[in-house]
Amino acid sequence: MTTLPDCQVPGLHHYKLGDILVTAVSDGFLRGSMTVLQNITEADSSAMLRAAFRPAPRHTSLNCFLIRSGGRTALIDTGAGTHMQASAGKLLQNLEAAKVVPAAIDTVLMTHMHPDHSNGLADAAGSAVFPAAELAMHEAEYAYWCEDQAAEAAVTATSRGVPYFAMARSQAAPYRDRLKLFRGGEVFPGVTALHFPGHTPGHSGFLVTSGSESLLIWGDIVHVPEVQVPRPEVTMQYDVDAAQAEATRRRVFDMVATDGQHIAGMHLHFPGTAHLAREGGGYRLHPDAWRFEI
């Protein structure tokens, strides 16, 4: 009798940019309600997903990215860890499939400290999952989540019991002695940090460049691409400053469409890379095709 598989192949996809190897590493996905989308009705957003042949309620991809450059290895974001849904938290098993052990990662770059991006930093005992890594994030991100008591009090009142600030502090704690805060500039060989505030105060993207090739890993510029690409005014309940998040999204859309910039996103459908082009009075996302060669 033939044994049928019970899971997919490892969630890995490699991109060669000159001398740098970028690997998309899936952390799985999260199922979520459409009610977290703002400036659109639930009926309209659900209809947009169905029209794109996507599940409604939404399935949100969680992507992390390995950067191997100059003999060093960085990881951008760490996924949901074991703290969220069973469909997420797949980063470590996919790193194992890529033959990358956590101790080989010397830098962890954070787009921001929301739990689906940072809960993979520490294990259940509070120890660093990446024992040799420096933790790097925008200085405004660390200040907001780990030092701003007034913000914590305000958000806790509307967070539906989710301890966002406590989780961020506990995940960052094991790296306190190897914490690197930046405002921008080169943060890893060939990787430049760009400040994209709004979703969180220190939300950042990372431009990976080698020679004439580049890839902008834009973080959470969109969460639901089928909705927010054609409707950039749609914000998320999780946005710290929704108006600023919308303005940043419009600015980044204009920039990447004008420049023809290759992009990657934490919530674009795996493997998470695409181009964004103007179409009519708006934009259209053109996801990359899967490719065999590296």
mmCIF file of C-alpha atoms in Angstrom, residues 23-271:
data_model
loop_
_atom_site.group_PDB
_atom_site.id
_atom_site.type_symbol
_atom_site.label_atom_id
_atom_site.label_comp_id
_atom_site.label_asym_id
_atom_site.label_seq_id
_atom_site.Cartn_x
_atom_site.Cartn_y
_atom_site.Cartn_z
ATOM 1 C CA THR A 23 16.310 32.460 1.636
ATOM 2 C CA ALA A 24 12.609 32.830 2.349
ATOM 3 C CA VAL A 25 11.767 30.610 5.324
ATOM 4 C CA SER A 26 8.123 29.956 6.081
ATOM 5 C CA ASP A 27 6.919 30.102 9.665
ATOM 6 C CA GLY A 28 3.518 28.824 8.546
ATOM 7 C CA PHE A 29 0.367 30.926 8.629
ATOM 8 C CA LEU A 30 -2.295 32.335 10.927
ATOM 9 C CA ARG A 31 -6.060 32.149 10.501
ATOM 10 C CA GLY A 32 -7.786 35.376 11.421
ATOM 11 C CA SER A 33 -10.999 37.348 11.363
ATOM 12 C CA MET A 34 -11.678 39.990 8.749
ATOM 13 C CA THR A 35 -12.904 42.342 11.494
ATOM 14 C CA VAL A 36 -9.326 43.508 12.150
ATOM 15 C CA LEU A 37 -9.313 45.301 8.777
ATOM 16 C CA GLN A 38 -10.321 48.953 9.134
ATOM 17 C CA ASN A 39 -11.870 51.396 6.607
ATOM 18 C CA ILE A 40 -13.651 48.564 4.815
ATOM 19 C CA THR A 41 -16.672 46.451 5.636
ATOM 20 C CA GLU A 42 -16.230 42.798 6.525
ATOM 21 C CA ALA A 43 -18.524 41.899 3.631
ATOM 22 C CA ASP A 44 -16.403 43.850 1.128
ATOM 23 C CA SER A 45 -13.036 42.505 2.321
ATOM 24 C CA SER A 46 -14.353 38.928 2.374
ATOM 25 C CA ALA A 47 -15.727 39.351 -1.141
ATOM 26 C CA MET A 48 -12.309 40.577 -2.326
ATOM 27 C CA LEU A 49 -10.664 37.450 -0.920
ATOM 28 C CA ARG A 50 -13.241 35.150 -2.507
ATOM 29 C CA ALA A 51 -12.794 36.928 -5.846
ATOM 30 C CA ALA A 52 -9.066 36.148 -5.608
ATOM 31 C CA PHE A 53 -9.820 32.486 -4.768
ATOM 32 C CA ARG A 54 -8.407 32.926 -1.257
ATOM 33 C CA PRO A 55 -9.946 31.628 1.976
ATOM 34 C CA ALA A 56 -12.180 34.012 3.909
ATOM 35 C CA PRO A 57 -11.652 34.381 6.859
ATOM 36 C CA ARG A 58 -8.091 35.179 5.929
ATOM 37 C CA HIS A 59 -5.022 32.930 6.032
ATOM 38 C CA THR A 60 -2.042 35.192 6.686
ATOM 39 C CA SER A 61 1.367 33.910 5.615
ATOM 40 C CA LEU A 62 4.273 34.311 8.034
ATOM 41 C CA ASN A 63 7.632 34.658 6.302
ATOM 42 C CA CYS A 64 11.126 35.127 7.687
ATOM 43 C CA PHE A 65 14.249 35.689 5.599
ATOM 44 C CA LEU A 66 17.795 34.369 5.943
ATOM 45 C CA ILE A 67 20.581 36.566 4.593
ATOM 46 C CA ARG A 68 23.954 34.943 3.924
ATOM 47 C CA SER A 69 26.533 37.579 3.097
ATOM 48 C CA GLY A 70 30.290 37.897 3.543
ATOM 49 C CA GLY A 71 30.579 34.614 5.439
ATOM 50 C CA ARG A 72 27.931 35.715 7.949
ATOM 51 C CA THR A 73 24.287 34.743 8.500
ATOM 52 C CA ALA A 74 21.426 37.006 9.517
ATOM 53 C CA LEU A 75 17.771 36.209 10.103
ATOM 54 C CA ILE A 76 15.057 38.819 9.544
ATOM 55 C CA ASP A 77 12.213 38.183 12.013
ATOM 56 C CA THR A 78 11.648 34.995 13.999
ATOM 57 C CA GLY A 79 7.997 34.136 13.477
ATOM 58 C CA ALA A 80 5.352 33.237 16.040
ATOM 59 C CA GLY A 81 7.271 30.683 18.086
ATOM 60 C CA THR A 82 5.089 28.287 20.066
ATOM 61 C CA HIS A 83 2.858 31.023 21.475
ATOM 62 C CA MET A 84 0.204 31.328 18.783
ATOM 63 C CA GLN A 85 -1.651 28.918 16.459
ATOM 64 C CA ALA A 86 -0.552 25.390 15.587
ATOM 65 C CA SER A 87 -0.376 26.401 11.921
ATOM 66 C CA ALA A 88 2.496 28.775 12.783
ATOM 67 C CA GLY A 89 5.836 28.362 14.541
ATOM 68 C CA LYS A 90 7.464 26.354 11.749
ATOM 69 C CA LEU A 91 10.655 28.442 11.505
ATOM 70 C CA LEU A 92 13.008 26.109 13.362
ATOM 71 C CA GLN A 93 11.978 22.959 11.499
ATOM 72 C CA ASN A 94 12.406 24.782 8.200
ATOM 73 C CA LEU A 95 15.812 26.123 9.275
ATOM 74 C CA GLU A 96 16.773 22.533 10.081
ATOM 75 C CA ALA A 97 15.705 21.498 6.583
ATOM 76 C CA ALA A 98 17.934 24.296 5.249
ATOM 77 C CA LYS A 99 20.790 22.874 7.358
ATOM 78 C CA VAL A 100 21.102 26.094 9.344
ATOM 79 C CA VAL A 101 21.370 25.641 13.110
ATOM 80 C CA PRO A 102 20.228 28.516 15.354
ATOM 81 C CA ALA A 103 23.754 28.930 16.759
ATOM 82 C CA ALA A 104 25.042 29.735 13.252
ATOM 83 C CA ILE A 105 22.942 32.912 13.065
ATOM 84 C CA ASP A 106 25.022 35.866 14.254
ATOM 85 C CA THR A 107 22.460 38.655 13.722
ATOM 86 C CA VAL A 108 18.686 38.785 14.126
ATOM 87 C CA LEU A 109 17.147 41.833 12.444
ATOM 88 C CA MET A 110 13.630 42.763 13.519
ATOM 89 C CA THR A 111 11.132 44.534 11.291
ATOM 90 C CA HIS A 112 9.127 45.121 14.496
ATOM 91 C CA MET A 113 8.164 43.445 17.754
ATOM 92 C CA HIS A 114 4.623 42.218 17.152
ATOM 93 C CA PRO A 115 4.287 38.616 18.424
ATOM 94 C CA ASP A 116 3.987 36.966 15.001
ATOM 95 C CA HIS A 117 7.439 38.391 14.224
ATOM 96 C CA SER A 118 9.265 38.253 17.568
ATOM 97 C CA ASN A 119 7.854 35.343 19.572
ATOM 98 C CA GLY A 120 10.491 33.034 18.090
ATOM 99 C CA LEU A 121 13.324 34.897 19.835
ATOM 100 C CA ALA A 122 13.092 33.049 23.164
ATOM 101 C CA ASP A 123 11.979 29.559 24.156
ATOM 102 C CA ALA A 124 9.466 28.608 26.850
ATOM 103 C CA ALA A 125 12.164 28.843 29.519
ATOM 104 C CA GLY A 126 13.050 32.390 28.467
ATOM 105 C CA SER A 127 16.385 31.439 26.903
ATOM 106 C CA ALA A 128 17.646 32.822 23.609
ATOM 107 C CA VAL A 129 16.766 30.574 20.671
ATOM 108 C CA PHE A 130 19.692 32.114 18.769
ATOM 109 C CA PRO A 131 22.460 31.942 21.379
ATOM 110 C CA ALA A 132 25.210 33.652 19.368
ATOM 111 C CA ALA A 133 23.095 36.347 17.737
ATOM 112 C CA GLU A 134 23.073 40.088 18.175
ATOM 113 C CA LEU A 135 19.507 41.443 18.213
ATOM 114 C CA ALA A 136 19.032 44.557 16.083
ATOM 115 C CA MET A 137 15.984 46.789 15.739
ATOM 116 C CA HIS A 138 15.094 50.458 15.284
ATOM 117 C CA GLU A 139 15.646 52.468 18.455
ATOM 118 C CA ALA A 140 12.025 53.695 18.375
ATOM 119 C CA GLU A 141 10.796 50.108 18.345
ATOM 120 C CA TYR A 142 12.714 49.127 21.461
ATOM 121 C CA ALA A 143 11.740 52.330 23.259
ATOM 122 C CA TYR A 144 8.038 51.802 22.531
ATOM 123 C CA TRP A 145 7.734 48.148 23.549
ATOM 124 C CA CYS A 146 10.292 47.952 26.307
ATOM 125 C CA GLU A 147 10.353 51.417 27.902
ATOM 126 C CA ASP A 148 7.086 53.307 27.208
ATOM 127 C CA GLN A 149 4.831 52.626 30.203
ATOM 128 C CA ALA A 150 2.197 55.142 29.115
ATOM 129 C CA ALA A 151 1.817 53.436 25.744
ATOM 130 C CA GLU A 152 1.531 50.054 27.449
ATOM 131 C CA ALA A 153 -1.291 51.257 29.680
ATOM 132 C CA ALA A 154 -3.193 52.742 26.730
ATOM 133 C CA VAL A 155 -2.830 49.685 24.493
ATOM 134 C CA THR A 156 -3.561 47.162 27.252
ATOM 135 C CA ALA A 157 -6.982 48.757 27.697
ATOM 136 C CA THR A 158 -7.949 47.835 24.111
ATOM 137 C CA SER A 159 -5.820 44.742 23.406
ATOM 138 C CA ARG A 160 -8.468 42.124 24.207
ATOM 139 C CA GLY A 161 -6.195 40.650 26.845
ATOM 140 C CA VAL A 162 -3.180 40.080 24.570
ATOM 141 C CA PRO A 163 -0.052 41.095 26.553
ATOM 142 C CA TYR A 164 1.812 42.646 23.626
ATOM 143 C CA PHE A 165 4.252 44.655 25.731
ATOM 144 C CA ALA A 166 5.032 41.862 28.187
ATOM 145 C CA MET A 167 5.659 39.455 25.314
ATOM 146 C CA ALA A 168 7.978 41.894 23.553
ATOM 147 C CA ARG A 169 9.982 42.481 26.740
ATOM 148 C CA SER A 170 10.277 38.775 27.510
ATOM 149 C CA GLN A 171 11.414 37.971 23.964
ATOM 150 C CA ALA A 172 14.038 40.734 23.907
ATOM 151 C CA ALA A 173 15.302 40.072 27.441
ATOM 152 C CA PRO A 174 17.797 37.258 26.655
ATOM 153 C CA TYR A 175 19.535 39.558 24.149
ATOM 154 C CA ARG A 176 19.865 42.592 26.424
ATOM 155 C CA ASP A 177 23.675 42.311 26.513
ATOM 156 C CA ARG A 178 23.890 42.058 22.711
ATOM 157 C CA LEU A 179 21.266 44.527 21.647
ATOM 158 C CA LYS A 180 21.975 46.843 18.714
ATOM 159 C CA LEU A 181 19.627 49.780 18.148
ATOM 160 C CA PHE A 182 19.720 51.639 14.845
ATOM 161 C CA ARG A 183 18.084 54.605 13.131
ATOM 162 C CA GLY A 184 19.003 53.477 9.619
ATOM 163 C CA GLY A 185 22.044 52.764 7.498
ATOM 164 C CA GLU A 186 23.889 49.500 6.969
ATOM 165 C CA VAL A 187 23.020 46.989 9.707
ATOM 166 C CA PHE A 188 24.579 43.865 8.142
ATOM 167 C CA PRO A 189 26.883 43.425 5.135
ATOM 168 C CA GLY A 190 24.821 44.457 2.110
ATOM 169 C CA VAL A 191 21.704 45.211 4.204
ATOM 170 C CA THR A 192 20.417 48.753 4.815
ATOM 171 C CA ALA A 193 17.625 49.512 7.294
ATOM 172 C CA LEU A 194 14.793 51.824 6.204
ATOM 173 C CA HIS A 195 12.340 53.344 8.677
ATOM 174 C CA PHE A 196 8.700 52.637 7.705
ATOM 175 C CA PRO A 197 6.762 53.884 10.756
ATOM 176 C CA GLY A 198 3.049 53.643 11.443
ATOM 177 C CA HIS A 199 2.315 49.971 11.878
ATOM 178 C CA THR A 200 4.619 50.359 14.884
ATOM 179 C CA PRO A 201 6.856 53.320 15.770
ATOM 180 C CA GLY A 202 10.064 51.599 14.702
ATOM 181 C CA HIS A 203 8.688 49.385 11.932
ATOM 182 C CA SER A 204 11.531 48.865 9.458
ATOM 183 C CA GLY A 205 12.259 47.432 6.061
ATOM 184 C CA PHE A 206 15.604 46.088 4.884
ATOM 185 C CA LEU A 207 17.121 46.728 1.465
ATOM 186 C CA VAL A 208 19.448 43.896 0.457
ATOM 187 C CA THR A 209 21.899 44.979 -2.236
ATOM 188 C CA SER A 210 24.737 43.267 -4.079
ATOM 189 C CA GLY A 211 26.147 44.848 -7.214
ATOM 190 C CA SER A 212 23.270 45.920 -9.457
ATOM 191 C CA GLU A 213 20.718 43.631 -7.778
ATOM 192 C CA SER A 214 18.506 44.421 -4.813
ATOM 193 C CA LEU A 215 15.524 43.169 -2.828
ATOM 194 C CA LEU A 216 13.459 45.317 -0.464
ATOM 195 C CA ILE A 217 12.114 43.254 2.423
ATOM 196 C CA TRP A 218 9.331 45.630 3.402
ATOM 197 C CA GLY A 219 8.009 43.988 6.562
ATOM 198 C CA ASP A 220 4.305 44.592 7.214
ATOM 199 C CA ILE A 221 3.538 47.195 4.558
ATOM 200 C CA VAL A 222 0.571 44.927 3.769
ATOM 201 C CA HIS A 223 -1.073 42.127 5.761
ATOM 202 C CA VAL A 224 -3.785 41.076 3.307
ATOM 203 C CA PRO A 225 -2.391 41.772 -0.174
ATOM 204 C CA GLU A 226 -5.629 41.003 -2.036
ATOM 205 C CA VAL A 227 -7.283 43.838 -0.104
ATOM 206 C CA GLN A 228 -4.605 46.386 0.768
ATOM 207 C CA VAL A 229 -2.862 46.551 -2.604
ATOM 208 C CA PRO A 230 -5.972 47.748 -4.469
ATOM 209 C CA ARG A 231 -7.271 49.523 -1.340
ATOM 210 C CA PRO A 232 -4.236 51.070 0.432
ATOM 211 C CA GLU A 233 -6.534 53.037 2.731
ATOM 212 C CA VAL A 234 -7.399 49.774 4.508
ATOM 213 C CA THR A 235 -5.554 49.713 7.796
ATOM 214 C CA MET A 236 -5.240 47.084 10.532
ATOM 215 C CA GLN A 237 -6.479 47.033 14.089
ATOM 216 C CA TYR A 238 -2.858 46.289 15.054
ATOM 217 C CA ASP A 239 -1.507 49.536 13.570
ATOM 218 C CA VAL A 240 -0.146 51.734 16.361
ATOM 219 C CA ASP A 241 -0.769 54.824 14.198
ATOM 220 C CA ALA A 242 -3.218 53.881 11.448
ATOM 221 C CA ALA A 243 -2.998 57.199 9.590
ATOM 222 C CA GLN A 244 0.784 57.018 9.506
ATOM 223 C CA ALA A 245 0.671 53.349 8.460
ATOM 224 C CA GLU A 246 -1.531 54.275 5.500
ATOM 225 C CA ALA A 247 0.738 57.176 4.539
ATOM 226 C CA THR A 248 3.809 54.949 4.750
ATOM 227 C CA ARG A 249 2.118 52.263 2.643
ATOM 228 C CA ARG A 250 1.242 54.797 -0.050
ATOM 229 C CA ARG A 251 4.800 56.196 0.011
ATOM 230 C CA VAL A 252 6.374 52.746 -0.272
ATOM 231 C CA PHE A 253 3.949 51.691 -3.015
ATOM 232 C CA ASP A 254 4.887 54.782 -5.029
ATOM 233 C CA MET A 255 8.600 54.186 -4.473
ATOM 234 C CA VAL A 256 8.707 50.514 -5.462
ATOM 235 C CA ALA A 257 6.376 50.959 -8.441
ATOM 236 C CA THR A 258 8.396 53.916 -9.739
ATOM 237 C CA ASP A 259 11.723 52.134 -9.309
ATOM 238 C CA GLY A 260 10.566 48.669 -10.384
ATOM 239 C CA GLN A 261 11.981 47.503 -7.062
ATOM 240 C CA HIS A 262 11.856 43.778 -6.329
ATOM 241 C CA ILE A 263 10.080 43.319 -2.988
ATOM 242 C CA ALA A 264 9.515 40.729 -0.293
ATOM 243 C CA GLY A 265 7.023 40.807 2.540
ATOM 244 C CA MET A 266 6.374 38.964 5.763
ATOM 245 C CA HIS A 267 2.700 38.545 4.835
ATOM 246 C CA LEU A 268 2.910 38.141 1.070
ATOM 247 C CA HIS A 269 1.993 34.593 0.169
ATOM 248 C CA PHE A 270 5.004 32.297 0.398
ATOM 249 C CA PRO A 271 7.642 32.489 -1.000
#
